[in-house]
Structures are given as structure tokens and as C-alpha cells.
Amino acid sequence: MNLVMLGPPGCGKGTQAQRLEKLRGMVQLSTGDLLRAAVAAGTDIGKRAKQAMEEGQLVDDATVIEIIAERIDEIKNGAGFILDGFPRTLSQARALDEMLAAKELELDCVIELTVVDDVLVGRITGRFACAACGAGYHDEFKRPVKEGVCDVCGGREFTRRPDDNVETVKARLRNYHELTAQLLPYYRERGKLRSVDGMAEIDEVARQIDSVLEAA
Ligand code: AMP
């Protein structure tokens, strides 16, 4: 099964995609993670993306399409993928359709996580992740079971994203409403869109996603 997770920053796309990857053996492709790795490694793509990311703006379509095309090519037949943070513009959605058609792959379902803007800023500014394995946590909603120790790998170092600050989050939300929200009618018209209440508890959101996938 091949999925897109859609929704504003902080809606829980990454958390739910990580869970599906673990439980169903699907491949999570997060353009945000791929771009952050490119910035950290100082590659050409990273150099092109750095400033836009720091300002909470979208990286240009060509760069993002290039980075995702490489990864889609690596997915072995049969392993489903979960696109997390891609596409974010209509032109990216059309490029994705072309990439999948060329590989004779289908997009089965687009899951939109709906969350009102007011709660997103708090969700994002409280986020942190294990520096070793990337498992995601939150100051208020999802602390490690043992304080200071990653539940998944036992790591003891945690990081926070530099763009998870109030000012940048506001720019990211604006971009979501102006550009990415155009994808909702695009996928609705194609019969792919399913909406899930992203305001519910993490486990309840997961349960709703499971029922959507069972029906797909
Ligand atoms: P994320 O981890 O999905 O919140 O993405 C972090 C940042 O990476 C975004 O604020 C953008 O600057 C950039 N980015 C990630 N995915 C995309 C995309 N599909 N198109 C353009 N920029 C992206």
C-alpha cells in the first residue's frame, strides 16, 4: 500500500508514519528528514535548501522533487511507502503522479490529519527527538517512559529542530494554508482523500488510520 500523509506542520504526520513503518514494514519517506540530512552533510541540495528551511519557507519544487525521485527509485517492489511532508504544492503532486506512473505504481490513499491552527504552535514548540534513532517525543504529550532515555533505542541525547520556534512555525502554517491545502481538492476529486481527526489522542488517531487503511 502506498500512502501520502497530509496535514499542517505539527498535525502528527511524522508520528503516525513512524508507527506505520514499524508495524507494517512500510517505508517512510519524509522530505523534511531527507532535507535536514542533506543540510547536515553539506551537499549541493542541502546548500540550496538551508535558507528556506531556516525561514520556514518551502524549498523549491525542483530540489524537493529531485530528492524524492531518488528515494522512490530505491523502494523495492512490494514494500509500500508513506510520503510524509511531500507533496506540498500542486506541482509536486503532479510530479509525483508522473513518477509513480513511470514505475507502474499506484497511490492508494491520501490521509489528511485535521488539526486547528491554535493547538499546532504548542505541539511544535514542545517537540524533541532522540539524536540516535530519531524517535519523536513531546514535552507535554509524549515523554520517554524513563526520563532522559529513549524508549526505542536507549539513547540519552535528544535534539530539537531549529525551525520549531514560534516565528518560523507561523510562516510554515501560512505556507500550508496558501499552497499545500490546494492538494485537498486535488486528491478529493481523484477519490483518494480520507480525513482523520488529528486532534484526538495519538493512539486514537492511529486507530482511525488503521480503519481507513482496512477499508482502502
Ligand atoms: P517538515 O519536517 O516536513 O516540517 O519540513 C521541514 C522544512 O523542510 C519545511 O519547512 C520546508 O522548508 C522543507 N520541506 C520539507 N518538505 C518539503 C516539500 N515537500 N516542499 C518544499 N519544502 C519542503
Coordinates of C-alpha atoms and ligand atoms in Angstrom, one line a residue:
M1 CA 0.0 0.0 0.0
N2 CA 1.3 3.5 -0.9
L3 CA 0.2 6.5 1.1
V4 CA 0.6 10.2 1.4
M5 CA 0.2 11.8 4.9
L6 CA -1.1 15.3 4.5
G7 CA -1.7 18.0 7.1
P8 CA -0.2 21.1 8.6
P9 CA 3.1 21.1 10.5
G10 CA 2.6 19.6 13.9
C11 CA -0.5 17.6 13.0
G12 CA 1.2 14.3 13.8
K13 CA 2.2 13.1 10.3
G14 CA 5.6 12.0 11.3
T15 CA 4.5 10.2 14.5
Q16 CA 1.9 8.2 12.6
A17 CA 4.2 7.5 9.7
Q18 CA 6.8 6.2 12.1
R19 CA 4.3 3.9 13.6
L20 CA 3.1 2.5 10.3
E21 CA 6.7 1.9 9.2
K22 CA 7.3 -0.1 12.4
L23 CA 4.1 -2.1 12.4
R24 CA 3.6 -2.7 8.7
G25 CA 7.1 -2.7 7.3
M26 CA 6.3 0.2 5.0
V27 CA 9.0 2.8 4.1
Q28 CA 8.6 6.3 5.5
L29 CA 9.9 9.0 3.2
S30 CA 10.0 12.3 4.9
T31 CA 11.2 15.2 2.7
G32 CA 11.9 17.2 5.9
D33 CA 14.2 14.5 7.2
L34 CA 15.9 14.0 3.9
L35 CA 16.5 17.7 3.5
R36 CA 17.8 18.1 7.1
A37 CA 20.2 15.2 6.4
A38 CA 21.3 17.0 3.2
V39 CA 21.9 20.3 5.1
A40 CA 23.9 18.5 7.8
A41 CA 26.0 16.7 5.2
G42 CA 26.6 20.0 3.3
T43 CA 25.5 18.5 -0.1
D44 CA 24.5 20.7 -3.0
I45 CA 20.9 20.0 -2.3
G46 CA 21.5 20.9 1.4
K47 CA 23.1 24.2 0.4
R48 CA 20.1 25.1 -1.8
A49 CA 17.6 24.2 0.9
K50 CA 19.2 25.6 4.0
Q51 CA 17.9 29.2 4.0
A52 CA 14.3 28.4 3.0
M53 CA 14.2 25.8 5.8
E54 CA 15.5 28.2 8.4
E55 CA 12.9 30.8 7.4
G56 CA 10.0 28.3 7.4
Q57 CA 9.6 28.7 3.6
L58 CA 9.2 25.9 1.2
V59 CA 12.2 24.6 -0.6
D60 CA 11.8 25.0 -4.4
D61 CA 9.9 22.3 -6.2
A62 CA 12.7 21.1 -8.4
T63 CA 15.0 20.4 -5.4
V64 CA 12.4 18.5 -3.5
I65 CA 11.2 16.5 -6.5
E66 CA 14.8 15.5 -7.2
I67 CA 15.4 14.3 -3.6
I68 CA 12.1 12.2 -3.6
A69 CA 12.6 10.8 -7.1
E70 CA 15.9 9.3 -6.0
R71 CA 14.3 7.6 -3.0
I72 CA 11.2 6.3 -4.8
D73 CA 13.6 4.6 -7.2
E74 CA 15.2 2.8 -4.3
I75 CA 11.9 1.3 -3.0
K76 CA 11.7 -2.4 -3.7
N77 CA 8.6 -3.6 -5.4
G78 CA 6.1 -4.6 -2.9
A79 CA 7.3 -2.5 0.0
G80 CA 4.6 0.2 0.4
F81 CA 5.7 3.8 1.1
I82 CA 4.4 6.6 3.3
L83 CA 5.2 10.0 2.0
D84 CA 5.4 12.4 4.9
G85 CA 5.7 16.1 4.0
F86 CA 5.6 15.5 0.3
P87 CA 3.8 16.7 -1.9
R88 CA 3.3 20.2 -0.6
T89 CA 2.4 22.0 -3.8
L90 CA 0.3 21.2 -6.8
S91 CA 3.4 21.0 -9.0
Q92 CA 4.9 18.4 -6.6
A93 CA 1.6 16.4 -6.7
R94 CA 1.7 16.3 -10.5
A95 CA 5.4 15.3 -10.5
L96 CA 4.6 12.5 -8.0
D97 CA 1.8 11.2 -10.3
E98 CA 4.3 11.1 -13.2
M99 CA 7.0 9.4 -11.1
L100 CA 4.5 6.7 -10.0
A101 CA 3.0 6.2 -13.5
A102 CA 6.6 5.7 -14.8
K103 CA 7.2 3.0 -12.2
E104 CA 3.7 1.5 -12.7
L105 CA 2.9 2.2 -9.0
E106 CA -0.4 3.5 -7.6
L107 CA -1.1 5.9 -4.8
D108 CA -3.7 4.1 -2.8
C109 CA -4.7 6.7 -0.3
V110 CA -4.1 10.2 1.0
I111 CA -4.7 10.6 4.7
E112 CA -5.3 14.1 5.9
L113 CA -4.9 14.8 9.6
T114 CA -7.1 17.7 10.6
V115 CA -6.0 19.9 13.5
V116 CA -6.9 23.5 14.2
D117 CA -4.1 26.1 14.0
D118 CA -4.4 27.2 17.6
V119 CA -3.0 24.0 19.0
L120 CA -0.3 23.5 16.4
V121 CA 2.2 26.1 17.8
G122 CA 2.2 24.4 21.2
R123 CA 2.6 21.0 19.6
I124 CA 5.5 22.0 17.5
T125 CA 7.5 24.1 20.0
G126 CA 7.3 21.1 22.5
R127 CA 8.8 18.6 20.1
F128 CA 12.1 16.8 20.5
A129 CA 13.7 13.7 19.1
C130 CA 16.2 11.0 20.0
A131 CA 19.5 12.1 18.5
A132 CA 20.5 8.5 17.8
C133 CA 17.3 6.9 16.2
G134 CA 15.1 9.9 15.5
A135 CA 12.1 8.7 17.6
G136 CA 9.8 11.6 18.3
Y137 CA 8.7 12.9 21.7
H138 CA 6.9 15.9 23.2
D139 CA 7.4 17.8 26.4
E140 CA 3.7 17.5 27.3
F141 CA 2.1 14.8 25.3
K142 CA 4.7 12.1 24.8
R143 CA 7.7 12.0 27.2
P144 CA 10.0 9.0 27.3
V145 CA 8.8 6.3 29.8
K146 CA 12.1 6.7 31.6
E147 CA 13.1 10.3 31.8
G148 CA 16.1 11.2 29.6
V149 CA 16.2 7.7 28.0
C150 CA 14.9 7.0 24.5
D151 CA 12.1 4.3 24.7
V152 CA 13.2 2.9 21.3
C153 CA 17.0 2.6 21.4
G154 CA 18.0 3.6 24.9
G155 CA 19.8 6.8 23.6
R156 CA 20.4 9.6 26.1
E157 CA 20.8 12.5 23.8
F158 CA 17.9 14.4 22.3
T159 CA 17.7 17.2 19.8
R160 CA 15.2 20.0 18.9
R161 CA 14.7 21.3 15.4
P162 CA 15.9 24.9 14.9
D163 CA 12.8 25.7 12.8
D164 CA 10.5 24.6 15.6
N165 CA 10.2 28.1 17.0
V166 CA 7.1 30.3 17.2
E167 CA 8.0 32.7 14.4
T168 CA 9.0 30.1 11.9
V169 CA 6.0 27.9 12.7
K170 CA 3.7 30.8 11.8
A171 CA 5.4 31.1 8.3
R172 CA 5.1 27.3 7.9
L173 CA 1.4 27.4 8.7
R174 CA 0.9 30.3 6.3
N175 CA 2.5 28.2 3.5
Y176 CA 0.4 25.2 4.4
H177 CA -2.8 27.2 4.0
E178 CA -1.7 29.1 0.9
L179 CA -0.1 26.2 -1.0
T180 CA -0.4 22.7 0.5
A181 CA -4.2 23.0 1.2
Q182 CA -4.7 23.1 -2.6
L183 CA -3.9 19.4 -2.6
L184 CA -7.1 18.6 -0.6
P185 CA -9.4 19.2 -3.6
Y186 CA -6.8 17.7 -5.9
Y187 CA -6.9 14.4 -4.1
R188 CA -10.6 14.6 -3.2
E189 CA -11.5 14.8 -6.9
R190 CA -9.4 11.7 -7.6
G191 CA -11.2 9.8 -4.9
K192 CA -8.0 9.3 -2.8
L193 CA -8.6 11.7 0.2
R194 CA -9.5 10.4 3.6
S195 CA -9.7 12.7 6.6
V196 CA -8.8 11.7 10.2
D197 CA -9.3 13.8 13.3
G198 CA -5.7 14.7 14.2
M199 CA -6.9 16.4 17.4
A200 CA -7.6 13.0 19.1
E201 CA -5.0 11.2 21.3
I202 CA -2.1 9.6 19.4
D203 CA -3.5 6.1 19.9
E204 CA -7.0 7.1 18.8
V205 CA -5.6 8.8 15.6
A206 CA -3.6 5.5 15.0
R207 CA -6.8 3.5 15.4
Q208 CA -8.7 5.7 12.9
I209 CA -5.8 5.5 10.4
D210 CA -5.9 1.7 10.7
S211 CA -9.6 1.6 9.9
V212 CA -9.1 3.9 6.9
L213 CA -6.4 1.5 5.7
E214 CA -8.5 -1.6 6.2
A215 CA -11.3 0.0 4.1
A216 CA -8.9 1.2 1.3
Ligands
AMP1 P1 9.0 19.1 7.8 O1 10.0 18.3 8.5 O2 8.1 18.3 6.9 O3 8.2 20.1 8.7 O4 9.8 20.1 6.8 C1 10.8 21.0 7.3 C2 11.1 22.0 6.2 O5 11.7 21.3 5.1 C3 9.9 22.8 5.7 O6 9.5 23.9 6.5 C4 10.4 23.2 4.3 O7 11.3 24.3 4.4 C5 11.2 22.0 3.9 N1 10.4 21.0 3.2 C6 10.1 19.7 3.6 N2 9.3 19.1 2.6 C7 9.1 20.0 1.6 C8 8.4 19.9 0.4 N3 7.7 18.8 0.0 N4 8.4 21.0 -0.4 C9 9.1 22.1 0.0 N5 9.8 22.2 1.1 C10 9.8 21.2 2.0

